[in-house]
Coordinates of N, CA and C in Angstrom, one line a residue:
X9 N 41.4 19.4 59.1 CA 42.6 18.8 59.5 C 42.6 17.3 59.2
X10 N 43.9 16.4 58.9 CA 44.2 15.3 58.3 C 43.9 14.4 59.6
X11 N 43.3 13.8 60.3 CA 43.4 13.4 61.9 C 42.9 12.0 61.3
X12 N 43.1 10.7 62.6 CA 43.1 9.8 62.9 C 44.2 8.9 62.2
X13 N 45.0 9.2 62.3 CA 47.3 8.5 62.0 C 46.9 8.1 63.2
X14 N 48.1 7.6 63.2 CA 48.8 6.7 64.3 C 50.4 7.2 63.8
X15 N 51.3 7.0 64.9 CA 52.7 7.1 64.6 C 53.0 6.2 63.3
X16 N 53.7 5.8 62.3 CA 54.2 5.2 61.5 C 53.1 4.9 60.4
X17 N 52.1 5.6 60.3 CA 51.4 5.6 59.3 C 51.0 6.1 57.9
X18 N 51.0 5.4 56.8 CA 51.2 6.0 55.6 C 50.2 7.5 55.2
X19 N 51.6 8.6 54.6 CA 50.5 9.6 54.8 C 50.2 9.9 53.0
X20 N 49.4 9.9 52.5 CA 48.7 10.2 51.6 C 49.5 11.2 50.9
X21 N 50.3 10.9 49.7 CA 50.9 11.8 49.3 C 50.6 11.8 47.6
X22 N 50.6 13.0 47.2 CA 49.7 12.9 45.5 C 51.0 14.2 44.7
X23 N 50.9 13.8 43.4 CA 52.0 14.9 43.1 C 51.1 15.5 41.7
X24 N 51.3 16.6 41.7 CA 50.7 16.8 39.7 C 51.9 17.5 39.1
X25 N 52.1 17.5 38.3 CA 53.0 18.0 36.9 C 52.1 19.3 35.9
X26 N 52.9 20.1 35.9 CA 52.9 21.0 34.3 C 53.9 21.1 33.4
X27 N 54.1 20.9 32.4 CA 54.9 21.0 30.9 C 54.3 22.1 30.1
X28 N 54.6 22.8 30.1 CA 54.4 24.6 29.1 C 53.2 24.4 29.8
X29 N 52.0 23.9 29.1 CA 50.8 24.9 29.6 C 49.8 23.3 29.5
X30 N 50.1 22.2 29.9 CA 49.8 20.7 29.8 C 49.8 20.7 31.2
X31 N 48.8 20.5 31.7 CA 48.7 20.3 33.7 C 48.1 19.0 33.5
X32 N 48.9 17.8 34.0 CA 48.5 16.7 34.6 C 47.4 16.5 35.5
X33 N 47.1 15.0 35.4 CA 46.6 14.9 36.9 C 47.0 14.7 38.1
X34 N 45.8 14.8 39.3 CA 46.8 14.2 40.9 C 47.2 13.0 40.7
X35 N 48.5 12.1 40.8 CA 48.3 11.1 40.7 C 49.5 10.4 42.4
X36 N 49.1 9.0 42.7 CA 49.6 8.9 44.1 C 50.7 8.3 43.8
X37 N 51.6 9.4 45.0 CA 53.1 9.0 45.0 C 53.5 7.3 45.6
X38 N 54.6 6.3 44.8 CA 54.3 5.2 46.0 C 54.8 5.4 47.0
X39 N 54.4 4.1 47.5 CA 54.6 4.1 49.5 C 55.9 4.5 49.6
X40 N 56.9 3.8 49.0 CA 58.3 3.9 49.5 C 58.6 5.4 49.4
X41 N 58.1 6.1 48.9 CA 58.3 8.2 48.9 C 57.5 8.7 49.4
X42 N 56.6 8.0 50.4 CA 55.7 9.0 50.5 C 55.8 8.9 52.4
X43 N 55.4 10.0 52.8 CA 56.0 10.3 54.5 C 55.1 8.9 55.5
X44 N 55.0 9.2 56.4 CA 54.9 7.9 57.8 C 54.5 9.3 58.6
X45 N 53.4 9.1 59.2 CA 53.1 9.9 60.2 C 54.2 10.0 61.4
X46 N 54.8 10.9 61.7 CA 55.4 11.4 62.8 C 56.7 10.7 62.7
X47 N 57.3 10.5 61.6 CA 58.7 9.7 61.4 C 59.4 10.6 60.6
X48 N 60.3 11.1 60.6 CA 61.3 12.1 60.1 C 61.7 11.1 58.7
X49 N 61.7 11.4 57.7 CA 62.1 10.2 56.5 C 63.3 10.9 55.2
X50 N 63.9 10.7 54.7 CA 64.6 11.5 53.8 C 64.8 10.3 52.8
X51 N 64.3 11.1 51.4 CA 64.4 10.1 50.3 C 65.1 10.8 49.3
X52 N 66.2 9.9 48.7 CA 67.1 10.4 47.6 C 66.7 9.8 46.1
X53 N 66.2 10.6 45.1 CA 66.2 9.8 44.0 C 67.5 10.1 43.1
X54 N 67.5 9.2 42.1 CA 68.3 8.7 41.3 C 68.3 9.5 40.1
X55 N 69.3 10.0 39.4 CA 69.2 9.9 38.0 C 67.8 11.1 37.2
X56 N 67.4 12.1 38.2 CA 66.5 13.1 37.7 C 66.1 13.3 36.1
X57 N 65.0 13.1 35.8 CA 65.1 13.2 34.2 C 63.8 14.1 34.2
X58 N 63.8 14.7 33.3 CA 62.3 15.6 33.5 C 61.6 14.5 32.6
X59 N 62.2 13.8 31.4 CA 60.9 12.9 31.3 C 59.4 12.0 32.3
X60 N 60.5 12.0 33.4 CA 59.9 11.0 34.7 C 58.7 11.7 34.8
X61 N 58.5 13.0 35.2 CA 57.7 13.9 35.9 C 56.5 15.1 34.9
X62 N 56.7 14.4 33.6 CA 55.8 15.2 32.4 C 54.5 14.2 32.1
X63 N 53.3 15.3 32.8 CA 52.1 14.8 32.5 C 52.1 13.7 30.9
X64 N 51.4 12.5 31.8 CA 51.3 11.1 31.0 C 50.8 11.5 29.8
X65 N 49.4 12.7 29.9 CA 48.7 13.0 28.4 C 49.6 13.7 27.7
X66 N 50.9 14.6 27.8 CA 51.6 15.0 27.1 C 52.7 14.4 26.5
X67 N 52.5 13.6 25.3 CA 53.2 13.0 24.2 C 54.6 13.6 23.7
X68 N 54.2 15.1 23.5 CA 55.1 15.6 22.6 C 56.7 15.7 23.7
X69 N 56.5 15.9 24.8 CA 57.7 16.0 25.7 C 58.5 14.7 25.1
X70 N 58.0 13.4 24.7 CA 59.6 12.6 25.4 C 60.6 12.9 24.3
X71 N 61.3 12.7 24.9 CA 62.9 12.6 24.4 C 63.3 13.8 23.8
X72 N 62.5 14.9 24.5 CA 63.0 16.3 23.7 C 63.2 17.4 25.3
X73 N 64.6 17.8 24.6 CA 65.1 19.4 25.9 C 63.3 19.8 25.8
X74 N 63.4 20.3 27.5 CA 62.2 21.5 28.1 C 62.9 22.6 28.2
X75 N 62.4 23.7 28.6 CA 62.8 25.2 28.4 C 63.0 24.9 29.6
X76 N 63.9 26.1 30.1 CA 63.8 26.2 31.8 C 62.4 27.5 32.0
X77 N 62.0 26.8 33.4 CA 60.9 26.9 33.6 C 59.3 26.3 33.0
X78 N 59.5 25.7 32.7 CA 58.6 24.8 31.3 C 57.8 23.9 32.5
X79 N 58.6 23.6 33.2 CA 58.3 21.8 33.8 C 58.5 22.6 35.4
X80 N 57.1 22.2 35.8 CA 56.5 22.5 37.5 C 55.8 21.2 38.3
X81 N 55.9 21.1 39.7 CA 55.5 20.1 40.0 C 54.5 20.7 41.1
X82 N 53.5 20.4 41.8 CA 52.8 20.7 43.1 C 52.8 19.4 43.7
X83 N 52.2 19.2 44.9 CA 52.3 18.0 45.8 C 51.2 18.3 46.6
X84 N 50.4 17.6 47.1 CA 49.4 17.3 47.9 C 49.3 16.1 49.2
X85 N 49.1 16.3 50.6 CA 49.2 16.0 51.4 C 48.4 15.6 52.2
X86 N 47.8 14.7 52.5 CA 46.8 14.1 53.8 C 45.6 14.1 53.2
X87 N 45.0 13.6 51.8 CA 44.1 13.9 50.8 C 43.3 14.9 50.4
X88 N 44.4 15.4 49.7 CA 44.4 17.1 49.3 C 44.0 18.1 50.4
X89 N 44.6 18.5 51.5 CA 44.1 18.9 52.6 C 45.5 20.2 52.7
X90 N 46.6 20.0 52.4 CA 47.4 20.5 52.4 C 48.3 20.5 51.0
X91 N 48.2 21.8 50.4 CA 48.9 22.0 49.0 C 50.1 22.5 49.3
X92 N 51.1 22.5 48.2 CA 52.5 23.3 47.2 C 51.9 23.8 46.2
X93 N 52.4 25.2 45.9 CA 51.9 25.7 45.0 C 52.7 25.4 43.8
X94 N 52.9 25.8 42.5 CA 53.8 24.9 41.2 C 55.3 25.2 42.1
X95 N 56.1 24.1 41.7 CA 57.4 24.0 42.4 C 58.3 24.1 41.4
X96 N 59.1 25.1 40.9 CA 59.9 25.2 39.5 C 60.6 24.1 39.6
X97 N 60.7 23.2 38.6 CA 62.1 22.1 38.6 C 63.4 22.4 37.8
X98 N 63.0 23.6 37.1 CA 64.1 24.0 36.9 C 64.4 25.4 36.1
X99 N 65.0 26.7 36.5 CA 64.8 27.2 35.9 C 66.1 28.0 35.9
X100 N 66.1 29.4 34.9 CA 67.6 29.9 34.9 C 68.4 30.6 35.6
X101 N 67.3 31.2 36.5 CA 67.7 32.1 37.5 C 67.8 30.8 38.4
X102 N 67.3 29.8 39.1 CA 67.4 29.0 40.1 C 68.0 28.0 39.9
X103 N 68.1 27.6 38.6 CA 69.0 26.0 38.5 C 68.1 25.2 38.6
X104 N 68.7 23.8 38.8 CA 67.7 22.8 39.0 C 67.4 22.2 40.3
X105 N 65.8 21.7 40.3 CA 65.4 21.5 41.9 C 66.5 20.3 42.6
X106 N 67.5 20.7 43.6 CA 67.9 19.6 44.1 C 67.5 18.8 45.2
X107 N 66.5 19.6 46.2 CA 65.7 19.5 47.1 C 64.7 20.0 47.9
X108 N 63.8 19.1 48.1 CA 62.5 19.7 48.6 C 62.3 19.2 50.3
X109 N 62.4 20.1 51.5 CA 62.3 19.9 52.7 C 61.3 20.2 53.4
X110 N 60.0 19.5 53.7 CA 59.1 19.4 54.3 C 59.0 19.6 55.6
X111 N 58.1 20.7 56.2 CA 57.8 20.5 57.5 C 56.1 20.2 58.0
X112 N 56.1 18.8 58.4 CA 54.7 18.8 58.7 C 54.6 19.5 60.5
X113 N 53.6 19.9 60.7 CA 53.1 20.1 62.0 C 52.0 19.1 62.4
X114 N 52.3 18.4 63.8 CA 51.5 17.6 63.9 C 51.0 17.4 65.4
X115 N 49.9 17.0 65.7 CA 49.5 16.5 67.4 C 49.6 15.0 67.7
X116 N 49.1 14.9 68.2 CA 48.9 13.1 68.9 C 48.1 12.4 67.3
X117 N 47.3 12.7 66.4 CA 46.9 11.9 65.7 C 46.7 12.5 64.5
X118 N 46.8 14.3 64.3 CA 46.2 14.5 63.1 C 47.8 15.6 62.5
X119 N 47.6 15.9 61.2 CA 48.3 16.5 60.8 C 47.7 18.3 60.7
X120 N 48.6 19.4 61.2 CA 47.9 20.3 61.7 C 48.2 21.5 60.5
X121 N 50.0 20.9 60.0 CA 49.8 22.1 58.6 C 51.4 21.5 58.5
X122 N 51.5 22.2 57.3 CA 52.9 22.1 56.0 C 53.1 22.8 55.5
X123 N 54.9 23.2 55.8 CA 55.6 24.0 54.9 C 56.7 23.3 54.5
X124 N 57.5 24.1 53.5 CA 58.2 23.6 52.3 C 59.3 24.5 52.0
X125 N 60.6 24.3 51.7 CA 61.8 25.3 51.6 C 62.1 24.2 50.1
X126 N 62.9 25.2 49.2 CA 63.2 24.3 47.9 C 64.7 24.8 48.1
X127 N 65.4 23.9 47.4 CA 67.0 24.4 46.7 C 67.4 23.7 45.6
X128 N 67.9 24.8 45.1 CA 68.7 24.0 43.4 C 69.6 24.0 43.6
X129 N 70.7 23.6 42.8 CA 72.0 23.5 42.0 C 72.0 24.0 40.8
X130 N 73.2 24.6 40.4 CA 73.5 25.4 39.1 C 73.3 24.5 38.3
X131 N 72.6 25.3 36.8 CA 73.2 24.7 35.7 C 74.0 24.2 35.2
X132 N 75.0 25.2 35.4 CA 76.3 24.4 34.9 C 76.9 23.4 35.7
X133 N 76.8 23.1 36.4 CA 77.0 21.4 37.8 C 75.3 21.0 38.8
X134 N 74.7 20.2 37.4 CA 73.0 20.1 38.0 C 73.5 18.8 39.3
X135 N 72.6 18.6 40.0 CA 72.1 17.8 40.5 C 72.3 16.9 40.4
X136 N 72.8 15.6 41.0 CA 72.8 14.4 40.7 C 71.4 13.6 40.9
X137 N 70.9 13.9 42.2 CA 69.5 13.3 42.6 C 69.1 14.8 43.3
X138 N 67.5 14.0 43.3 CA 66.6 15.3 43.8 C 66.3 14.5 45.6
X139 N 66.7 15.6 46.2 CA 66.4 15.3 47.9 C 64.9 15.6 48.5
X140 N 64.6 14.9 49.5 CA 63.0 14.8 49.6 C 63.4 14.6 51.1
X141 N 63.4 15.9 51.7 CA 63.1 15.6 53.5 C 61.4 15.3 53.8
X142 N 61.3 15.0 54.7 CA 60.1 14.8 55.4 C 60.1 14.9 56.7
X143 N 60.2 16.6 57.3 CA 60.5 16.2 58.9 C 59.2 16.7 59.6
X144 N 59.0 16.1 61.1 CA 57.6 15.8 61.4 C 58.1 16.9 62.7
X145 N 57.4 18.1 63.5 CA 57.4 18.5 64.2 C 56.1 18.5 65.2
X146 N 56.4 18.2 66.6 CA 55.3 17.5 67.3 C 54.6 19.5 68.0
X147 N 53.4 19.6 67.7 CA 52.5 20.9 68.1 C 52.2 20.1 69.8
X148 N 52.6 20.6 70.7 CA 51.8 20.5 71.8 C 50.4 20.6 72.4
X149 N 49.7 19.7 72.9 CA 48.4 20.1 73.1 C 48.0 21.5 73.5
X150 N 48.6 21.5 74.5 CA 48.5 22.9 75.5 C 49.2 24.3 74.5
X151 N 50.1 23.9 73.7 CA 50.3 25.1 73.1 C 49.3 25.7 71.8
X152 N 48.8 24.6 71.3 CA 47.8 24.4 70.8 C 46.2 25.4 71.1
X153 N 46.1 25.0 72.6 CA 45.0 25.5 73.5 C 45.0 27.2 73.7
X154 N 46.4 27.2 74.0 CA 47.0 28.5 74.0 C 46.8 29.6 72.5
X155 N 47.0 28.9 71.7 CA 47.2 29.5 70.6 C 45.9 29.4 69.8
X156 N 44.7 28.9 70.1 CA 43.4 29.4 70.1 C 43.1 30.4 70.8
X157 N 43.2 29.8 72.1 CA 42.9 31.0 73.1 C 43.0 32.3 72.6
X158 N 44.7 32.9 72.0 CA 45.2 34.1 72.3 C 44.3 34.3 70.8
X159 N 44.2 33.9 69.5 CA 42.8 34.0 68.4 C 41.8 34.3 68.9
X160 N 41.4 33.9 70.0 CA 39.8 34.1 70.5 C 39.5 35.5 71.0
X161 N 40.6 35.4 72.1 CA 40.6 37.2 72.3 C 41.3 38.0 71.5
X162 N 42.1 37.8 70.8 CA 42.3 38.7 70.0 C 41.4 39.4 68.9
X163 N 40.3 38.3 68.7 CA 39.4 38.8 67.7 C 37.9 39.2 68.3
X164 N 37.7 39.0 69.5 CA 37.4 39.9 70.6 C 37.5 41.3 70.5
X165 N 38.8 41.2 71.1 CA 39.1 42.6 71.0 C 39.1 43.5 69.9
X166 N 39.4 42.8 68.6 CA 39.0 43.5 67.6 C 37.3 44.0 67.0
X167 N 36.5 43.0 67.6 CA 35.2 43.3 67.4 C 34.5 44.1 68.2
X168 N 35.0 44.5 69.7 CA 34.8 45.3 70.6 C 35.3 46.7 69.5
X169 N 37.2 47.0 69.5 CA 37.5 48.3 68.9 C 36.6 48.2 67.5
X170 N 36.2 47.3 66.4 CA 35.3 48.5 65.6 C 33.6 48.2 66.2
X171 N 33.1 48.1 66.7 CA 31.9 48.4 67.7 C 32.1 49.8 68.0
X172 N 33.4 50.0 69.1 CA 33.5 51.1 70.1 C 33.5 52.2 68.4
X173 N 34.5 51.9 67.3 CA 34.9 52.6 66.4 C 33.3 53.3 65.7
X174 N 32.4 52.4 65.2 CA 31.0 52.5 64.9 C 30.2 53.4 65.2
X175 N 30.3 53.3 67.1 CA 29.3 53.8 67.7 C 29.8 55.3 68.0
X176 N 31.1 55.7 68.0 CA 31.9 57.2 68.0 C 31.3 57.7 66.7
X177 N 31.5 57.0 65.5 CA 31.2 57.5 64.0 C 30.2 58.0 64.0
X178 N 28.8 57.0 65.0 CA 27.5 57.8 64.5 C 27.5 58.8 65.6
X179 N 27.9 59.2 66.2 CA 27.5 60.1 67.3 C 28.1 61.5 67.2
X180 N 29.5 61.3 65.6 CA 30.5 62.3 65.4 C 29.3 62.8 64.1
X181 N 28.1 61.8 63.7 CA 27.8 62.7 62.5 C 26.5 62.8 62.9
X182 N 25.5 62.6 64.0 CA 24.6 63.3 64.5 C 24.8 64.2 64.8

């Protein structure tokens, strides 16, 4: 887990790129796009171009149409602690990515996990800018405690029924 933030603290954010079969590297998003521990943030970019977002070693992209589905992005969180798996940016059945809505889960100092909802806009009327929520949901200690807890015995109890399951098996084939 991503631990020792403070409220308003820069959280470690990395993006990589694919173009047909060209996988970039992790490279760091800057500060101004990238989340604040426990601060709800929403960022609008400008003017979407898939040039922006095509791995640096792949030459052959600029200035030429990508296929839909060609161009994917993943994102990495709290140094590399929490992934997105490839994020289509644009494809025929989905359109183009218009926005990406983050949910981090979080306690008093560490980041506990992250999920992600996408939405496009049609082809035929793309996107003007691509939207970037960042919203921060506070995990309770105690619920926290709780929700160990109810893991602990639950896998208990599971280790007990195949035990009890085991010891019926050998005594069904003696």
């Amino acid at each position: 887990l991503s631990d020792a933030y403070k409220e308003g603290t820069l959280v470690p954010l990395m993006k990589r790129s694919v173009f047909q079969q060209d996988v970039g590297e992790w490279v760091s998003v800057l500060p101004r796009f990238s989340p604040r521990f426990a601060e709800d943030t929403f960022i609008e970019l400008d003017n979407f171009d898939p040039n922006d977002v095509v791995p640096p070693s792949c030459s052959c992209c600029t200035g030429i149409a990508f296929y839909p589905g060609s161009l994917r992005r993943a994102f990495s969180f709290g140094d590399h602690e929490f992934f997105t798996p490839w994020i289509l940016v644009m494809s025929e059945e989905r359109g183009l990515l218009a926005q990406v809505d983050f949910l981090l889960r979080h306690d008093a100092d560490s980041i506990l996990s992250m999920d992600y909802v996408t939405r496009y806009s049609t082809l035929d009327e793309p996107a003007e800018h691509l939207h970037i929520n960042f919203r921060w949901e506070s995990v309770d200690e105690e619920d926290r405690w709780l929700g160990q807890l109810v893991l602990l015995l639950g896998g208990l109890l599971s280790t007990a029924f195949l035990v009890a399951s085991l010891r019926e098996s050998r005594n069904t084939t003696s």
